[in-house]
Short mmCIF file of C-alpha atoms in Angstrom, two decimals:
data_model
loop_
_atom_site.label_atom_id
_atom_site.label_comp_id
_atom_site.label_asym_id
_atom_site.label_seq_id
_atom_site.Cartn_x
_atom_site.Cartn_y
_atom_site.Cartn_z
CA MET N 1 -210.32 -11.88 -13.97
CA ALA N 2 -208.83 -10.36 -11.19
CA ALA N 3 -210.58 -13.70 -8.98
CA ARG N 4 -209.45 -16.02 -11.77
CA ALA N 5 -206.07 -14.59 -11.34
CA ILE N 6 -206.22 -15.71 -7.92
CA VAL N 7 -207.06 -18.89 -8.31
CA VAL N 8 -204.41 -19.83 -10.82
CA LEU N 9 -201.66 -18.37 -8.82
CA SER N 10 -202.92 -19.94 -5.73
CA LEU N 11 -202.75 -23.53 -7.58
CA ILE N 12 -199.13 -22.43 -8.72
CA LEU N 13 -198.31 -21.80 -5.44
CA ALA N 14 -199.78 -25.29 -3.86
CA LEU N 15 -198.04 -27.46 -6.47
CA VAL N 16 -194.53 -25.80 -5.77
CA ALA N 17 -195.59 -27.00 -1.84
CA ILE N 18 -196.26 -29.99 -3.30
CA SER N 19 -192.80 -30.13 -5.23
CA SER N 20 -190.86 -28.97 -2.31
CA GLY N 21 -192.16 -30.83 0.50
CA GLY N 22 -194.07 -33.79 -1.24
CA ALA N 23 -190.63 -36.18 -1.08
CA SER N 24 -190.06 -35.94 2.87
CA ALA N 25 -193.66 -36.49 3.49
CA GLN N 26 -193.77 -39.48 1.77
CA LEU N 27 -191.32 -40.84 4.21
CA SER N 28 -192.89 -42.88 7.62
CA SER N 29 -191.64 -44.52 10.66
CA GLY N 30 -194.02 -47.36 9.50
CA PHE N 31 -193.23 -47.37 5.77
CA TYR N 32 -192.02 -51.36 6.26
CA SER N 33 -194.82 -52.57 8.84
CA HIS N 34 -196.13 -54.89 5.91
CA THR N 35 -193.59 -55.08 2.93
CA CYS N 36 -190.54 -56.14 5.49
CA PRO N 37 -191.70 -56.28 9.64
CA GLY N 38 -189.31 -58.24 10.49
CA MET N 39 -186.71 -55.40 9.02
CA LEU N 40 -185.49 -53.80 12.43
CA LYS N 41 -184.85 -57.07 13.91
CA ALA N 42 -182.80 -57.78 10.94
CA VAL N 43 -180.69 -54.57 11.21
CA ARG N 44 -180.28 -55.22 14.94
CA SER N 45 -178.86 -58.62 14.68
CA ALA N 46 -175.96 -57.89 12.38
CA LEU N 47 -175.21 -54.04 13.80
CA HIS N 48 -175.15 -54.91 17.60
CA PRO N 49 -172.81 -57.97 17.82
CA ALA N 50 -170.52 -55.06 15.41
CA ILE N 51 -170.93 -52.41 17.85
CA GLY N 52 -170.11 -54.59 20.44
CA ARG N 53 -166.77 -55.60 19.26
CA GLU N 54 -165.79 -52.33 18.52
CA ARG N 55 -167.96 -49.73 19.95
CA ARG N 56 -166.21 -47.19 17.49
CA VAL N 57 -167.91 -48.31 14.82
CA GLY N 58 -170.90 -47.07 15.70
CA ALA N 59 -169.48 -43.89 15.56
CA SER N 60 -168.35 -44.21 12.28
CA ILE N 61 -171.63 -45.34 11.37
CA VAL N 62 -173.28 -41.86 12.84
CA ARG N 63 -170.58 -40.14 10.38
CA LEU N 64 -171.48 -41.99 7.37
CA TYR N 65 -175.03 -40.84 7.87
CA PHE N 66 -173.81 -37.22 8.14
CA HIS N 67 -171.33 -37.35 5.02
CA ASP N 68 -174.64 -39.22 2.91
CA CYS N 69 -177.08 -36.93 3.79
CA PHE N 70 -174.90 -33.63 2.82
CA VAL N 71 -174.40 -34.52 -0.50
CA GLN N 72 -177.80 -34.93 -3.03
CA GLY N 73 -179.44 -35.65 0.49
CA CYS N 74 -179.60 -39.32 2.15
CA ASP N 75 -179.98 -41.30 -0.70
CA ALA N 76 -176.62 -43.65 0.22
CA SER N 77 -174.61 -42.36 -2.43
CA LEU N 78 -171.63 -42.50 -0.09
CA LEU N 79 -172.19 -45.95 -0.29
CA LEU N 80 -171.10 -46.35 -3.70
CA ASP N 81 -167.85 -47.42 -4.81
CA ASP N 82 -165.76 -46.35 -7.75
CA ALA N 83 -167.14 -47.57 -10.91
CA PRO N 84 -166.79 -47.11 -14.84
CA GLY N 85 -168.41 -44.13 -15.48
CA LEU N 86 -169.08 -43.05 -11.42
CA ARG N 87 -166.96 -41.44 -9.44
CA GLY N 88 -167.99 -42.45 -6.29
CA GLU N 89 -167.67 -40.63 -2.86
CA LYS N 90 -165.50 -42.40 -1.28
CA ASN N 91 -162.08 -40.52 -2.19
CA ALA N 92 -163.11 -37.36 -1.53
CA THR N 93 -160.79 -35.28 1.18
CA PRO N 94 -163.92 -35.65 4.25
CA ASN N 95 -163.80 -39.42 3.36
CA LYS N 96 -160.66 -40.87 2.11
CA ASN N 97 -159.02 -42.73 4.67
CA SER N 98 -161.54 -41.92 7.56
CA ALA N 99 -165.01 -42.72 6.41
CA ARG N 100 -165.37 -46.57 7.69
CA GLY N 101 -168.01 -48.76 8.43
CA PHE N 102 -168.97 -49.67 5.23
CA GLU N 103 -168.72 -53.56 5.42
CA VAL N 104 -170.81 -53.56 8.87
CA ILE N 105 -173.44 -51.75 6.58
CA ASP N 106 -173.09 -54.65 4.00
CA ALA N 107 -173.67 -57.13 6.89
CA VAL N 108 -176.75 -55.27 7.94
CA LYS N 109 -177.80 -54.97 4.41
CA ALA N 110 -177.20 -58.66 3.67
CA ALA N 111 -179.37 -60.01 7.08
CA VAL N 112 -182.21 -57.25 6.05
CA GLU N 113 -181.98 -59.13 2.07
CA GLU N 114 -182.50 -62.49 3.49
CA CYS N 115 -185.24 -61.32 5.33
CA CYS N 116 -187.25 -59.77 2.88
CA PRO N 117 -185.14 -59.25 -0.52
CA GLY N 118 -185.50 -56.42 -2.84
CA VAL N 119 -187.74 -54.44 -0.49
CA VAL N 120 -185.49 -52.22 2.02
CA SER N 121 -183.21 -49.45 0.82
CA CYS N 122 -179.59 -48.95 1.29
CA ALA N 123 -180.85 -45.56 2.15
CA ASP N 124 -183.06 -46.24 5.23
CA ILE N 125 -180.46 -49.37 6.19
CA LEU N 126 -177.98 -46.32 6.78
CA ALA N 127 -180.45 -44.30 8.87
CA ILE N 128 -181.88 -46.78 10.96
CA ALA N 129 -178.55 -48.04 11.55
CA ALA N 130 -177.50 -44.69 12.67
CA GLU N 131 -180.53 -44.48 15.24
CA GLU N 132 -179.55 -47.60 16.72
CA SER N 133 -175.54 -46.65 16.44
CA VAL N 134 -176.69 -43.78 18.76
CA VAL N 135 -179.22 -45.61 21.28
CA PHE N 136 -176.38 -48.33 21.82
CA LEU N 137 -173.69 -46.00 23.09
CA GLY N 138 -176.38 -44.56 25.13
CA GLY N 139 -177.79 -42.09 23.46
CA PRO N 140 -181.60 -41.19 22.91
CA SER N 141 -184.14 -43.04 20.55
CA TRP N 142 -186.31 -41.43 17.96
CA GLU N 143 -188.92 -42.85 15.59
CA VAL N 144 -186.48 -43.05 12.31
CA LYS N 145 -188.87 -42.31 9.10
CA MET N 146 -187.93 -44.39 6.47
CA GLY N 147 -189.39 -44.97 2.46
CA ARG N 148 -185.87 -43.84 1.01
CA ARG N 149 -184.85 -45.07 -2.58
CA ASP N 150 -181.30 -45.05 -3.31
CA SER N 151 -179.38 -43.10 -5.75
CA THR N 152 -178.02 -44.20 -9.37
CA THR N 153 -175.68 -41.20 -8.94
CA ALA N 154 -173.03 -39.90 -6.50
CA SER N 155 -171.20 -36.52 -6.27
CA PHE N 156 -167.65 -36.10 -6.16
CA ASN N 157 -167.52 -32.29 -6.23
CA GLY N 158 -170.58 -32.22 -3.76
CA ALA N 159 -168.72 -34.67 -1.06
CA GLU N 160 -165.35 -32.14 -1.41
CA ASN N 161 -167.67 -29.07 -0.72
CA ASN N 162 -170.93 -29.51 1.15
CA ILE N 163 -169.13 -31.53 4.41
CA PRO N 164 -167.59 -28.91 6.82
CA PRO N 165 -164.28 -29.46 7.18
CA PRO N 166 -162.51 -29.91 10.56
CA THR N 167 -160.73 -26.12 9.60
CA SER N 168 -164.03 -24.47 9.54
CA GLY N 169 -164.80 -21.54 11.73
CA LEU N 170 -168.52 -20.64 13.11
CA ALA N 171 -169.85 -18.38 10.34
CA ASN N 172 -168.44 -21.78 7.52
CA LEU N 173 -170.21 -24.28 9.46
CA THR N 174 -173.25 -22.08 9.99
CA SER N 175 -173.59 -21.47 6.11
CA LEU N 176 -172.83 -25.00 5.50
CA PHE N 177 -175.42 -26.42 7.42
CA ALA N 178 -177.86 -23.82 6.63
CA ALA N 179 -177.43 -25.01 2.88
CA GLN N 180 -179.19 -28.29 3.84
CA GLY N 181 -181.41 -26.33 5.46
CA LEU N 182 -180.34 -26.71 8.82
CA SER N 183 -180.30 -23.90 11.28
CA GLN N 184 -177.26 -22.84 13.76
CA LYS N 185 -179.09 -24.65 17.03
CA ASP N 186 -179.18 -28.16 14.58
CA MET N 187 -175.27 -27.66 13.67
CA VAL N 188 -174.51 -26.89 17.37
CA ALA N 189 -176.71 -30.00 18.46
CA LEU N 190 -175.70 -32.58 15.96
CA SER N 191 -171.54 -31.47 16.36
CA GLY N 192 -172.88 -33.25 19.73
CA ALA N 193 -172.09 -36.55 17.74
CA HIS N 194 -168.41 -35.94 18.16
CA THR N 195 -169.07 -37.18 22.05
CA ILE N 196 -168.41 -40.16 20.20
CA GLY N 197 -165.57 -41.34 17.95
CA LEU N 198 -161.84 -40.80 17.11
CA ALA N 199 -160.42 -38.29 14.76
CA ARG N 200 -157.20 -38.64 13.21
CA CYS N 201 -153.98 -36.31 13.65
CA THR N 202 -154.29 -34.53 10.02
CA ASN N 203 -157.61 -33.39 11.18
CA PHE N 204 -156.60 -31.54 14.44
CA ARG N 205 -152.64 -31.49 14.14
CA ASP N 206 -153.13 -27.07 13.47
CA HIS N 207 -155.22 -26.70 16.37
CA VAL N 208 -153.33 -28.41 18.65
CA TYR N 209 -150.11 -26.48 17.60
CA ASN N 210 -151.60 -22.95 16.20
CA ASP N 211 -154.74 -22.19 17.77
CA THR N 212 -154.58 -20.12 21.09
CA ASN N 213 -158.02 -21.07 22.06
CA ILE N 214 -156.78 -24.29 23.64
CA ASP N 215 -156.01 -25.69 26.60
CA ALA N 216 -152.20 -25.47 26.97
CA ASP N 217 -151.76 -28.94 29.14
CA PHE N 218 -154.59 -30.36 26.28
CA ALA N 219 -152.61 -29.34 23.52
CA ARG N 220 -149.31 -31.02 24.79
CA SER N 221 -150.86 -34.05 25.54
CA HIS N 222 -152.07 -34.38 22.01
CA GLN N 223 -148.69 -33.05 19.94
CA SER N 224 -146.74 -36.01 21.55
CA GLY N 225 -149.18 -38.49 19.11
CA CYS N 226 -149.55 -36.12 16.34
CA PRO N 227 -146.19 -34.76 15.11
CA ARG N 228 -145.84 -31.22 13.68
CA ALA N 229 -144.80 -32.01 10.57
CA THR N 230 -147.45 -33.11 7.97
CA GLY N 231 -146.98 -36.62 6.87
CA SER N 232 -145.67 -37.85 9.90
CA GLY N 233 -148.48 -39.81 11.94
CA ASP N 234 -151.03 -38.07 10.28
CA ASN N 235 -153.16 -41.56 10.88
CA ASN N 236 -152.48 -41.12 14.27
CA LEU N 237 -155.60 -41.57 16.55
CA ALA N 238 -157.24 -39.37 19.41
CA PRO N 239 -161.08 -39.12 21.15
CA LEU N 240 -163.16 -36.62 20.33
CA ASP N 241 -164.15 -36.81 24.02
CA LEU N 242 -161.27 -37.37 26.09
CA GLN N 243 -163.83 -38.73 28.41
CA THR N 244 -166.02 -41.11 27.57
CA PRO N 245 -165.64 -41.32 23.86
CA THR N 246 -167.45 -44.48 23.31
CA VAL N 247 -170.28 -43.41 25.03
CA PHE N 248 -172.95 -40.78 23.98
CA GLU N 249 -173.58 -38.13 26.21
CA ASN N 250 -173.27 -34.49 26.79
CA ASN N 251 -169.36 -34.17 28.25
CA TYR N 252 -168.08 -33.13 24.37
CA TYR N 253 -169.70 -29.97 25.57
CA LYS N 254 -168.36 -30.23 28.68
CA ASN N 255 -164.85 -30.11 27.09
CA LEU N 256 -165.64 -27.30 24.99
CA VAL N 257 -166.23 -24.74 27.97
CA GLN N 258 -162.55 -26.10 29.06
CA LYS N 259 -161.17 -25.53 25.97
CA ARG N 260 -160.60 -29.31 25.44
CA GLY N 261 -162.09 -29.26 21.68
CA LEU N 262 -159.89 -31.73 19.55
CA LEU N 263 -160.67 -30.11 16.39
CA HIS N 264 -160.87 -26.49 15.34
CA SER N 265 -164.22 -26.55 15.00
CA ASP N 266 -165.56 -28.21 17.41
CA GLN N 267 -163.79 -25.24 19.05
CA GLU N 268 -165.36 -22.67 17.26
CA LEU N 269 -168.88 -23.30 19.23
CA PHE N 270 -167.62 -21.66 22.48
CA ASN N 271 -165.45 -19.21 21.05
CA GLY N 272 -166.88 -15.92 22.26
CA GLY N 273 -169.26 -16.24 19.55
CA ALA N 274 -173.65 -16.46 19.35
CA ALA N 275 -172.95 -20.33 20.04
CA ASP N 276 -171.80 -20.43 23.09
CA ALA N 277 -175.01 -20.20 25.14
CA LEU N 278 -176.36 -23.01 23.76
CA VAL N 279 -173.75 -25.07 24.37
CA ARG N 280 -173.69 -23.91 27.85
CA GLU N 281 -177.52 -24.92 27.88
CA TYR N 282 -176.33 -28.48 26.59
CA VAL N 283 -173.50 -28.86 29.40
CA SER N 284 -176.05 -27.68 32.20
CA SER N 285 -178.87 -29.98 30.35
CA GLN N 286 -178.15 -33.47 28.67
CA SER N 287 -181.96 -33.59 28.43
CA VAL N 288 -182.12 -31.04 26.07
CA PHE N 289 -179.16 -31.64 24.25
CA PHE N 290 -180.59 -35.22 23.53
CA LYS N 291 -183.85 -33.42 22.67
CA ASP N 292 -182.11 -31.16 20.16
CA PHE N 293 -179.95 -33.85 18.66
CA VAL N 294 -183.16 -36.02 18.07
CA GLU N 295 -184.66 -32.95 16.44
CA GLY N 296 -181.73 -32.20 13.85
CA MET N 297 -181.38 -35.99 13.15
CA VAL N 298 -185.24 -35.95 11.78
CA LYS N 299 -184.79 -32.93 9.85
CA MET N 300 -180.96 -34.09 8.62
CA GLY N 301 -183.19 -37.50 7.38
CA ASP N 302 -185.34 -35.35 5.32
CA ILE N 303 -182.67 -34.00 3.04
CA MET N 304 -184.12 -34.74 -0.34
CA PRO N 305 -184.76 -38.01 -0.03
CA LEU N 306 -185.69 -40.05 -3.06
CA THR N 307 -189.09 -41.48 -2.95
CA GLY N 308 -191.93 -43.59 -5.30
CA SER N 309 -190.56 -44.33 -8.21
CA SER N 310 -186.95 -42.60 -8.40
CA GLY N 311 -183.76 -44.08 -7.82
CA GLN N 312 -183.92 -47.67 -6.82
CA ILE N 313 -183.50 -50.23 -4.26
CA ARG N 314 -180.00 -51.60 -4.68
CA MET N 315 -179.27 -55.19 -3.87
CA ASN N 316 -175.70 -54.49 -3.14
CA CYS N 317 -175.13 -51.04 -1.45
CA ARG N 318 -171.69 -50.73 -2.94
CA ARG N 319 -172.88 -50.93 -6.67
CA ILE N 320 -175.88 -49.82 -8.93
CA ASN N 321 -178.36 -52.97 -9.89
#
């Protein structure tokens, strides 16, 4: 009886392991090698000219990928417009008036559909577009695992609660990343995506007026374009990396050690806490930052993918078939 019980327990544990890891195990970098061999060329044909016209859009697409994966997994739920019976994520606080680049993803999807109709998911298009954007702007490349399918649902509440706000402290940042299976190391490395892109005044106002862990000259220089009064200049923009906001490198971390992080949550990574040592390491070695960033992006891409017969392959990324 004891031997039989051990066998049964082993089978149960095996089934649990399969159910928890099976979905991400079905992803592979060669998923479309036979069904859509021209996929990457099609993606680049629409994406690269768009970033060439406005380099900021590369940063916007990377941000879309982050915000998508943190809400019910990397399933393109963020791309869904509001519709009868479906409340999307675009108007949740972290995305409203700031998430952008949707029209570029539409153009990429159209190019891929022309190449191989009904084959490549919007979730995979967003994943490969994020990697291509990082590379285009000077960052590292990696093999993007594919095989995700698209959700038929979205989660407004998930977008409200899962995405770290710019007011986050280190503990909250660490906790919200941990909820997605990502370590503090992943969090610090993935935050390096803020080496590109812009932020709105409403997201850095409190930091430049009220925080003390900020370089005084840096704070004053941003106050001129971001009035203290809420509602005044909320959408005025400033670069997350003052030095090179359209080049992907490690200047973001160099800014932090000089107390020149634009967001409160940025400066929390270097504020006398557990993340300080890693920030210093990324300052001294861009190659280490790139390696850890890639590892974090691959792990993030494995968050709760829909595979097999789950979900669907949307024809239009903005709506369910």
